[in-house]
Amino acid sequence: MNILIIGNGFDLAHGLPTKYEHFLKYVDAFKRFKDICKQGSVKADWETANEEDKRFILHFANLYEQKLKIFEEIETLISNNVWIDYFWEIYKSRGVAGKDGWIDFESEISRIIQALDKARFSILEEINQGHKRGKMTQQQLNILSPIFGKPGISRDSIEFDENAVGYRKVRFLTDLNRLTRCLEIYLTNYVEEIMPEVKLPDIDKLNIHCVLSFNYTHTYQRLYDTDRSKKIKYDYIHGEIRADSDIDNCNLILGIDEYLEGYAKDRENEFIQFKKFYQRIYKKTGCKYVDWINSITQMPSGYGRNGDTIHNVYIIGHSLDITDKDILSSLINMESTKTTIFYHSQVTLGNQISNLVKVLGEDNLIAKVHGANASIILQKQQEPVLIGH
């Protein structure tokens, strides 16, 4: 069996704008398009717009003409959305500081939720001591005040009742679902309308049986799965975009990893809805890769156990971050399996090796990458080639 694992770097290698910063620019472009329509200055703005803004103007004009319901839904989803507003401020501040537009939604969400979880106890502790209202610590407030729209305030200037955290939790969860649905609209109606001009020769030559995708998009299916008689199996571990979706049945996973430990991990479920494992169960994204592993381990005794490689795992565009340790280690550690990890640059290679240590352990990694029968191959990926060449 040949299994391909793809991460967001796979989409980016095909020239697709799938970074979170790309999505934020899309939302901002929508707001600006609405403004110029109200002002009746579309023609004037078109004449001074750069190529990217012209693509946005054409896109939103077509969306308005052909998919008015989707156009109006975008406006509803982004209006007064605390997460979108918060992320946009971070994006702008990075630009002012001369930094790139990189932003990690999930790490920012995790930072906020963990602070809010701790603030819950700080507030209740003071209330239980007899105070009518409670305060957060200054550290908690420093993290949370920007998303409250009151950055830089002192803990002495604001108090909270016992329902304050619960109210904000509901608001944050509602707006996260709105953001996730808006992201799905962006990927479905904008990104997947872009036809990549290149393919990756390393991937094009592979005979793949199963694809485990950490992406929401269908890039591999669109470009490489041209012979549908092969019936490649797919597992979209974080959900997949669908044209007929809506906010109630959108199955994209956009959440955080577990941050609690021990007793609290099983008992403190106040913010469980923000966690990926919960979302996977709730949205029924499934874990088909487990069935693939089981089918391999249940092969007849002795089959492929003489040192022969009978299974291949190929990984491309994935950082190998420890957050996906369970999935990655279970596939890489399968018996009679060779894993080929493609890297884009020496910097990428260094980061992947560092992450592999966390995923597999140092001794296990060393054993797998050395020797004539090495089961992990680190391979420089070839440059993309124009389709048809």
GROMACS .gro file of C-alpha atoms in nm:
model
  389
    1MET     CA    1   0.000   0.000   0.000
    2ASN     CA    2   0.126   0.349  -0.089
    3ILE     CA    3  -0.001   0.630   0.134
    4LEU     CA    4   0.050   1.000   0.059
    5ILE     CA    5   0.033   1.254   0.343
    6ILE     CA    6  -0.006   1.618   0.241
    7GLY     CA    7  -0.001   1.943   0.438
    8ASN     CA    8  -0.057   2.306   0.345
    9GLY     CA    9   0.286   2.329   0.180
   10PHE     CA   10   0.144   2.104  -0.090
   11ASP     CA   11  -0.119   2.364  -0.187
   12LEU     CA   12   0.133   2.647  -0.162
   13ALA     CA   13   0.372   2.462  -0.395
   14HIS     CA   14   0.096   2.473  -0.656
   15GLY     CA   15   0.065   2.850  -0.622
   16LEU     CA   16  -0.261   2.841  -0.428
   17PRO     CA   17  -0.324   3.118  -0.169
   18THR     CA   18  -0.410   2.898   0.129
   19LYS     CA   19  -0.229   3.073   0.413
   20TYR     CA   20  -0.438   3.235   0.684
   21GLU     CA   21  -0.300   3.572   0.579
   22HIS     CA   22  -0.442   3.514   0.229
   23PHE     CA   23  -0.784   3.458   0.381
   24LEU     CA   24  -0.759   3.778   0.588
   25LYS     CA   25  -0.672   3.975   0.275
   26TYR     CA   26  -0.976   3.824   0.105
   27VAL     CA   27  -1.202   3.939   0.390
   28ASP     CA   28  -1.048   4.286   0.380
   29ALA     CA   29  -1.096   4.300   0.003
   30PHE     CA   30  -1.463   4.211   0.049
   31LYS     CA   31  -1.511   4.500   0.290
   32ARG     CA   32  -1.338   4.739   0.052
   33PHE     CA   33  -1.549   4.612  -0.239
   34LYS     CA   34  -1.866   4.683  -0.042
   35ASP     CA   35  -1.740   5.033   0.032
   36ILE     CA   36  -1.656   5.121  -0.327
   37CYS     CA   37  -1.994   4.986  -0.439
   38LYS     CA   38  -2.170   5.214  -0.189
   39GLN     CA   39  -1.962   5.507  -0.310
   40GLY     CA   40  -2.019   5.418  -0.675
   41SER     CA   41  -1.646   5.432  -0.744
   42VAL     CA   42  -1.583   5.081  -0.881
   43LYS     CA   43  -1.451   5.214  -1.213
   44ALA     CA   44  -1.214   5.460  -1.047
   45ASP     CA   45  -1.082   5.198  -0.808
   46TRP     CA   46  -1.035   4.949  -1.091
   47GLU     CA   47  -0.813   5.192  -1.280
   48THR     CA   48  -0.580   5.234  -0.981
   49ALA     CA   49  -0.597   4.877  -0.847
   50ASN     CA   50  -0.304   4.634  -0.856
   51GLU     CA   51  -0.343   4.290  -1.013
   52GLU     CA   52  -0.442   4.120  -0.690
   53ASP     CA   53  -0.713   4.377  -0.614
   54LYS     CA   54  -0.844   4.349  -0.970
   55ARG     CA   55  -0.883   3.973  -0.921
   56PHE     CA   56  -1.075   4.040  -0.600
   57ILE     CA   57  -1.300   4.301  -0.766
   58LEU     CA   58  -1.383   4.062  -1.051
   59HIS     CA   59  -1.441   3.777  -0.810
   60PHE     CA   60  -1.680   3.968  -0.583
   61ALA     CA   61  -1.863   4.120  -0.880
   62ASN     CA   62  -1.918   3.771  -1.024
   63LEU     CA   63  -2.018   3.638  -0.684
   64TYR     CA   64  -2.275   3.915  -0.648
   65GLU     CA   65  -2.417   3.845  -0.995
   66GLN     CA   66  -2.413   3.465  -0.987
   67LYS     CA   67  -2.415   3.363  -0.618
   68LEU     CA   68  -2.590   3.644  -0.433
   69LYS     CA   69  -2.676   3.417  -0.141
   70ILE     CA   70  -2.307   3.338  -0.084
   71PHE     CA   71  -2.215   3.705  -0.124
   72GLU     CA   72  -2.465   3.806   0.143
   73GLU     CA   73  -2.356   3.519   0.367
   74ILE     CA   74  -1.997   3.647   0.367
   75GLU     CA   75  -2.119   3.984   0.491
   76THR     CA   76  -2.312   3.817   0.772
   77LEU     CA   77  -2.023   3.594   0.874
   78ILE     CA   78  -1.758   3.865   0.899
   79SER     CA   79  -1.973   4.137   1.058
   80ASN     CA   80  -1.854   4.209   1.415
   81ASN     CA   81  -1.663   3.881   1.424
   82VAL     CA   82  -1.427   3.905   1.721
   83TRP     CA   83  -1.176   3.656   1.577
   84ILE     CA   84  -1.154   3.815   1.234
   85ASP     CA   85  -1.117   4.161   1.387
   86TYR     CA   86  -0.854   4.034   1.630
   87PHE     CA   87  -0.653   3.849   1.365
   88TRP     CA   88  -0.666   4.149   1.132
   89GLU     CA   89  -0.519   4.375   1.400
   90ILE     CA   90  -0.234   4.128   1.452
   91TYR     CA   91  -0.177   4.109   1.076
   92LYS     CA   92  -0.165   4.490   1.048
   93SER     CA   93   0.069   4.525   1.346
   94ARG     CA   94   0.313   4.279   1.190
   95GLY     CA   95   0.312   4.488   0.873
   96VAL     CA   96   0.381   4.807   1.069
   97ALA     CA   97   0.669   4.630   1.245
   98GLY     CA   98   0.818   4.533   0.909
   99LYS     CA   99   0.744   4.162   0.955
  100ASP     CA  100   0.586   3.924   0.707
  101GLY     CA  101   0.215   3.850   0.720
  102TRP     CA  102   0.253   3.510   0.884
  103ILE     CA  103  -0.016   3.440   1.140
  104ASP     CA  104  -0.122   3.114   1.302
  105PHE     CA  105  -0.494   3.120   1.383
  106GLU     CA  106  -0.479   2.805   1.594
  107SER     CA  107  -0.194   2.914   1.819
  108GLU     CA  108  -0.362   3.251   1.874
  109ILE     CA  109  -0.695   3.084   1.954
  110SER     CA  110  -0.518   2.851   2.197
  111ARG     CA  111  -0.349   3.144   2.371
  112ILE     CA  112  -0.681   3.323   2.416
  113ILE     CA  113  -0.877   3.018   2.531
  114GLN     CA  114  -0.614   2.911   2.782
  115ALA     CA  115  -0.606   3.263   2.929
  116LEU     CA  116  -0.985   3.273   2.946
  117ASP     CA  117  -0.993   2.932   3.114
  118LYS     CA  118  -0.749   3.049   3.382
  119ALA     CA  119  -0.935   3.380   3.419
  120ARG     CA  120  -1.250   3.183   3.505
  121PHE     CA  121  -1.084   3.053   3.819
  122SER     CA  122  -0.930   3.390   3.910
  123ILE     CA  123  -1.269   3.562   3.894
  124LEU     CA  124  -1.456   3.290   4.085
  125GLU     CA  125  -1.189   3.280   4.353
  126GLU     CA  126  -1.248   3.645   4.441
  127ILE     CA  127  -1.627   3.602   4.427
  128ASN     CA  128  -1.604   3.300   4.658
  129GLN     CA  129  -1.409   3.519   4.899
  130GLY     CA  130  -1.715   3.741   4.935
  131HIS     CA  131  -1.670   3.998   4.659
  132LYS     CA  132  -1.968   4.074   4.435
  133ARG     CA  133  -1.742   4.069   4.130
  134GLY     CA  134  -1.396   3.933   4.054
  135LYS     CA  135  -1.083   4.037   3.868
  136MET     CA  136  -0.847   3.867   3.631
  137THR     CA  137  -0.474   3.876   3.685
  138GLN     CA  138  -0.291   4.144   3.492
  139GLN     CA  139  -0.121   3.875   3.281
  140GLN     CA  140  -0.457   3.725   3.184
  141LEU     CA  141  -0.595   4.067   3.103
  142ASN     CA  142  -0.292   4.155   2.891
  143ILE     CA  143  -0.369   3.855   2.671
  144LEU     CA  144  -0.746   3.898   2.662
  145SER     CA  145  -0.795   4.275   2.653
  146PRO     CA  146  -0.709   4.309   2.280
  147ILE     CA  147  -0.983   4.064   2.181
  148PHE     CA  148  -1.219   4.245   2.421
  149GLY     CA  149  -1.148   4.558   2.220
  150LYS     CA  150  -0.983   4.725   2.520
  151PRO     CA  151  -0.608   4.668   2.483
  152GLY     CA  152  -0.377   4.780   2.760
  153ILE     CA  153  -0.630   4.823   3.041
  154SER     CA  154  -0.537   4.770   3.406
  155ARG     CA  155  -0.690   4.490   3.614
  156ASP     CA  156  -0.789   4.752   3.871
  157SER     CA  157  -1.015   4.925   3.620
  158ILE     CA  158  -1.239   4.630   3.531
  159GLU     CA  159  -1.431   4.365   3.725
  160PHE     CA  160  -1.638   4.070   3.609
  161ASP     CA  161  -1.942   3.885   3.739
  162GLU     CA  162  -1.953   3.506   3.753
  163ASN     CA  163  -2.124   3.483   3.411
  164ALA     CA  164  -1.869   3.698   3.226
  165VAL     CA  165  -1.645   3.414   3.110
  166GLY     CA  166  -1.942   3.199   3.006
  167TYR     CA  167  -2.082   3.483   2.798
  168ARG     CA  168  -1.753   3.538   2.623
  169LYS     CA  169  -1.708   3.166   2.564
  170VAL     CA  170  -2.041   3.154   2.379
  171ARG     CA  171  -1.947   3.460   2.174
  172PHE     CA  172  -1.602   3.325   2.090
  173LEU     CA  173  -1.742   2.986   1.986
  174THR     CA  174  -2.018   3.139   1.773
  175ASP     CA  175  -1.771   3.366   1.596
  176LEU     CA  176  -1.521   3.082   1.547
  177ASN     CA  177  -1.792   2.885   1.367
  178ARG     CA  178  -1.870   3.191   1.156
  179LEU     CA  179  -1.502   3.235   1.071
  180THR     CA  180  -1.467   2.866   0.981
  181ARG     CA  181  -1.764   2.879   0.746
  182CYS     CA  182  -1.628   3.197   0.585
  183LEU     CA  183  -1.294   3.020   0.533
  184GLU     CA  184  -1.481   2.740   0.359
  185ILE     CA  185  -1.649   2.991   0.126
  186TYR     CA  186  -1.309   3.144   0.045
  187LEU     CA  187  -1.150   2.808  -0.035
  188THR     CA  188  -1.449   2.681  -0.232
  189ASN     CA  189  -1.539   2.989  -0.433
  190TYR     CA  190  -1.201   3.159  -0.472
  191VAL     CA  191  -0.908   2.922  -0.422
  192GLU     CA  192  -1.059   2.625  -0.603
  193GLU     CA  193  -1.153   2.848  -0.894
  194ILE     CA  194  -0.779   2.890  -0.953
  195MET     CA  195  -0.636   2.624  -1.180
  196PRO     CA  196  -0.271   2.558  -1.087
  197GLU     CA  197  -0.024   2.594  -1.371
  198VAL     CA  198   0.231   2.353  -1.225
  199LYS     CA  199   0.258   1.997  -1.097
  200LEU     CA  200   0.512   1.834  -0.869
  201PRO     CA  201   0.713   1.567  -1.057
  202ASP     CA  202   0.792   1.380  -0.735
  203ILE     CA  203   0.421   1.327  -0.673
  204ASP     CA  204   0.314   1.286  -1.033
  205LYS     CA  205   0.515   0.966  -1.077
  206LEU     CA  206   0.384   0.792  -0.763
  207ASN     CA  207   0.127   0.515  -0.766
  208ILE     CA  208  -0.084   0.624  -0.471
  209HIS     CA  209  -0.356   0.413  -0.310
  210CYS     CA  210  -0.455   0.636  -0.017
  211VAL     CA  211  -0.426   1.009   0.055
  212LEU     CA  212  -0.427   1.147   0.408
  213SER     CA  213  -0.485   1.521   0.377
  214PHE     CA  214  -0.438   1.779   0.649
  215ASN     CA  215  -0.576   2.034   0.401
  216TYR     CA  216  -0.935   2.128   0.334
  217THR     CA  217  -0.892   2.151  -0.043
  218HIS     CA  218  -0.902   1.892  -0.324
  219THR     CA  219  -0.576   1.980  -0.498
  220TYR     CA  220  -0.447   1.624  -0.529
  221GLN     CA  221  -0.781   1.504  -0.668
  222ARG     CA  222  -0.799   1.788  -0.919
  223LEU     CA  223  -0.446   1.748  -1.057
  224TYR     CA  224  -0.323   1.395  -0.997
  225ASP     CA  225  -0.622   1.164  -0.954
  226THR     CA  226  -0.707   1.162  -1.324
  227ASP     CA  227  -0.760   0.787  -1.356
  228ARG     CA  228  -1.068   0.740  -1.142
  229SER     CA  229  -1.063   0.364  -1.207
  230LYS     CA  230  -0.782   0.346  -0.949
  231LYS     CA  231  -1.034   0.444  -0.679
  232ILE     CA  232  -0.788   0.621  -0.449
  233LYS     CA  233  -0.911   0.642  -0.090
  234TYR     CA  234  -0.912   0.979   0.086
  235ASP     CA  235  -0.908   1.082   0.450
  236TYR     CA  236  -0.959   1.454   0.513
  237ILE     CA  237  -0.856   1.450   0.874
  238HIS     CA  238  -0.947   1.819   0.925
  239GLY     CA  239  -1.260   1.807   0.709
  240GLU     CA  240  -1.306   1.906   0.347
  241ILE     CA  241  -1.473   2.196   0.172
  242ARG     CA  242  -1.810   2.131   0.012
  243ALA     CA  243  -2.004   2.346  -0.233
  244ASP     CA  244  -2.340   2.267  -0.070
  245SER     CA  245  -2.231   2.338   0.286
  246ASP     CA  246  -2.360   2.599   0.530
  247ILE     CA  247  -2.271   2.717   0.880
  248ASP     CA  248  -2.464   2.431   1.041
  249ASN     CA  249  -2.302   2.143   0.852
  250CYS     CA  250  -1.959   2.286   0.767
  251ASN     CA  251  -1.717   2.011   0.876
  252LEU     CA  252  -1.388   2.200   0.869
  253ILE     CA  253  -1.179   2.155   1.183
  254LEU     CA  254  -1.036   2.482   1.310
  255GLY     CA  255  -0.945   2.448   1.673
  256ILE     CA  256  -0.674   2.387   1.927
  257ASP     CA  257  -0.483   2.096   2.074
  258GLU     CA  258  -0.538   1.969   2.426
  259TYR     CA  259  -0.360   2.190   2.678
  260LEU     CA  260  -0.473   2.029   3.003
  261GLU     CA  261  -0.299   1.736   3.171
  262GLY     CA  262  -0.379   1.460   3.419
  263TYR     CA  263  -0.705   1.486   3.613
  264ALA     CA  264  -0.799   1.820   3.459
  265LYS     CA  265  -0.773   1.676   3.107
  266ASP     CA  266  -1.070   1.446   3.170
  267ARG     CA  267  -1.268   1.664   3.412
  268GLU     CA  268  -1.232   2.026   3.301
  269ASN     CA  269  -1.439   2.040   2.982
  270GLU     CA  270  -1.554   2.402   2.992
  271PHE     CA  271  -1.381   2.481   2.662
  272ILE     CA  272  -1.392   2.139   2.498
  273GLN     CA  273  -1.577   2.272   2.190
  274PHE     CA  274  -1.265   2.458   2.082
  275LYS     CA  275  -1.049   2.144   2.079
  276LYS     CA  276  -0.971   1.953   1.762
  277PHE     CA  277  -1.042   1.606   1.895
  278TYR     CA  278  -1.391   1.716   2.001
  279GLN     CA  279  -1.458   1.884   1.667
  280ARG     CA  280  -1.350   1.569   1.478
  281ILE     CA  281  -1.600   1.363   1.676
  282TYR     CA  282  -1.877   1.626   1.663
  283LYS     CA  283  -1.835   1.696   1.291
  284LYS     CA  284  -1.779   1.328   1.208
  285THR     CA  285  -1.471   1.383   0.995
  286GLY     CA  286  -1.359   1.028   1.070
  287CYS     CA  287  -1.017   0.869   1.090
  288LYS     CA  288  -1.003   0.642   0.789
  289TYR     CA  289  -0.626   0.613   0.815
  290VAL     CA  290  -0.681   0.387   1.119
  291ASP     CA  291  -0.859   0.140   0.891
  292TRP     CA  292  -0.567   0.153   0.648
  293ILE     CA  293  -0.325   0.069   0.927
  294ASN     CA  294  -0.548  -0.212   1.052
  295SER     CA  295  -0.572  -0.365   0.704
  296ILE     CA  296  -0.191  -0.369   0.688
  297THR     CA  297  -0.136  -0.514   1.035
  298GLN     CA  298  -0.396  -0.786   0.970
  299MET     CA  299  -0.211  -0.926   0.670
  300PRO     CA  300  -0.118  -1.295   0.691
  301SER     CA  301   0.159  -1.382   0.937
  302GLY     CA  302   0.504  -1.347   0.785
  303TYR     CA  303   0.383  -1.143   0.487
  304GLY     CA  304   0.647  -0.883   0.410
  305ARG     CA  305   0.830  -0.945   0.736
  306ASN     CA  306   1.164  -1.052   0.592
  307GLY     CA  307   1.299  -0.701   0.567
  308ASP     CA  308   1.124  -0.633   0.236
  309THR     CA  309   0.952  -0.299   0.189
  310ILE     CA  310   0.595  -0.360   0.085
  311HIS     CA  311   0.439  -0.035   0.202
  312ASN     CA  312   0.536   0.325   0.135
  313VAL     CA  313   0.443   0.645   0.313
  314TYR     CA  314   0.518   0.971   0.131
  315ILE     CA  315   0.497   1.303   0.313
  316ILE     CA  316   0.503   1.641   0.142
  317GLY     CA  317   0.414   1.992   0.253
  318HIS     CA  318   0.378   1.894   0.619
  319SER     CA  319   0.590   2.040   0.899
  320LEU     CA  320   0.577   1.712   1.100
  321ASP     CA  321   0.473   1.914   1.403
  322ILE     CA  322   0.426   1.727   1.729
  323THR     CA  323   0.056   1.819   1.733
  324ASP     CA  324   0.008   1.543   1.474
  325LYS     CA  325   0.237   1.298   1.654
  326ASP     CA  326  -0.018   1.019   1.700
  327ILE     CA  327  -0.111   1.012   1.332
  328LEU     CA  328   0.242   1.046   1.194
  329SER     CA  329   0.412   0.801   1.430
  330SER     CA  330   0.148   0.531   1.375
  331LEU     CA  331   0.203   0.545   0.998
  332ILE     CA  332   0.582   0.583   1.000
  333ASN     CA  333   0.624   0.300   1.250
  334MET     CA  334   0.421   0.047   1.050
  335GLU     CA  335   0.605  -0.278   0.986
  336SER     CA  336   0.778  -0.324   0.647
  337THR     CA  337   0.722   0.042   0.561
  338LYS     CA  338   0.953   0.296   0.402
  339THR     CA  339   0.875   0.664   0.460
  340THR     CA  340   0.993   0.926   0.213
  341ILE     CA  341   0.978   1.282   0.343
  342PHE     CA  342   1.013   1.555   0.083
  343TYR     CA  343   1.164   1.886   0.188
  344HIS     CA  344   1.164   2.217   0.002
  345SER     CA  345   1.480   2.380   0.138
  346GLN     CA  346   1.760   2.327   0.387
  347VAL     CA  347   1.572   2.540   0.640
  348THR     CA  348   1.267   2.318   0.595
  349LEU     CA  349   1.482   2.007   0.633
  350GLY     CA  350   1.626   2.132   0.960
  351ASN     CA  351   1.281   2.205   1.100
  352GLN     CA  352   1.149   1.867   0.990
  353ILE     CA  353   1.438   1.679   1.153
  354SER     CA  354   1.381   1.871   1.475
  355ASN     CA  355   1.011   1.789   1.469
  356LEU     CA  356   1.078   1.423   1.385
  357VAL     CA  357   1.277   1.390   1.707
  358LYS     CA  358   0.967   1.500   1.898
  359VAL     CA  359   0.742   1.266   1.700
  360LEU     CA  360   0.957   0.951   1.700
  361GLY     CA  361   1.220   1.002   1.968
  362GLU     CA  362   1.590   1.056   1.904
  363ASP     CA  363   1.707   0.694   1.915
  364ASN     CA  364   1.420   0.570   1.698
  365LEU     CA  365   1.483   0.841   1.439
  366ILE     CA  366   1.857   0.767   1.422
  367ALA     CA  367   1.786   0.397   1.372
  368LYS     CA  368   1.540   0.470   1.092
  369VAL     CA  369   1.752   0.714   0.886
  370HIS     CA  370   2.086   0.528   0.886
  371GLY     CA  371   2.208   0.212   0.722
  372ALA     CA  372   2.149   0.030   0.396
  373ASN     CA  373   1.794  -0.057   0.500
  374ALA     CA  374   1.697   0.288   0.626
  375SER     CA  375   1.320   0.317   0.658
  376ILE     CA  376   1.309   0.700   0.649
  377ILE     CA  377   1.439   0.881   0.344
  378LEU     CA  378   1.475   1.260   0.345
  379GLN     CA  379   1.453   1.372  -0.016
  380LYS     CA  380   1.491   1.717  -0.170
  381GLN     CA  381   1.180   1.780  -0.372
  382GLN     CA  382   1.214   1.867  -0.737
  383GLU     CA  383   1.106   2.204  -0.867
  384PRO     CA  384   0.747   2.227  -0.996
  385VAL     CA  385   0.703   2.188  -1.371
  386LEU     CA  386   0.452   2.359  -1.595
  387ILE     CA  387   0.155   2.139  -1.672
  388GLY     CA  388   0.188   1.996  -2.021
  389HIS     CA  389   0.568   2.019  -2.026
   0.00000   0.00000   0.00000
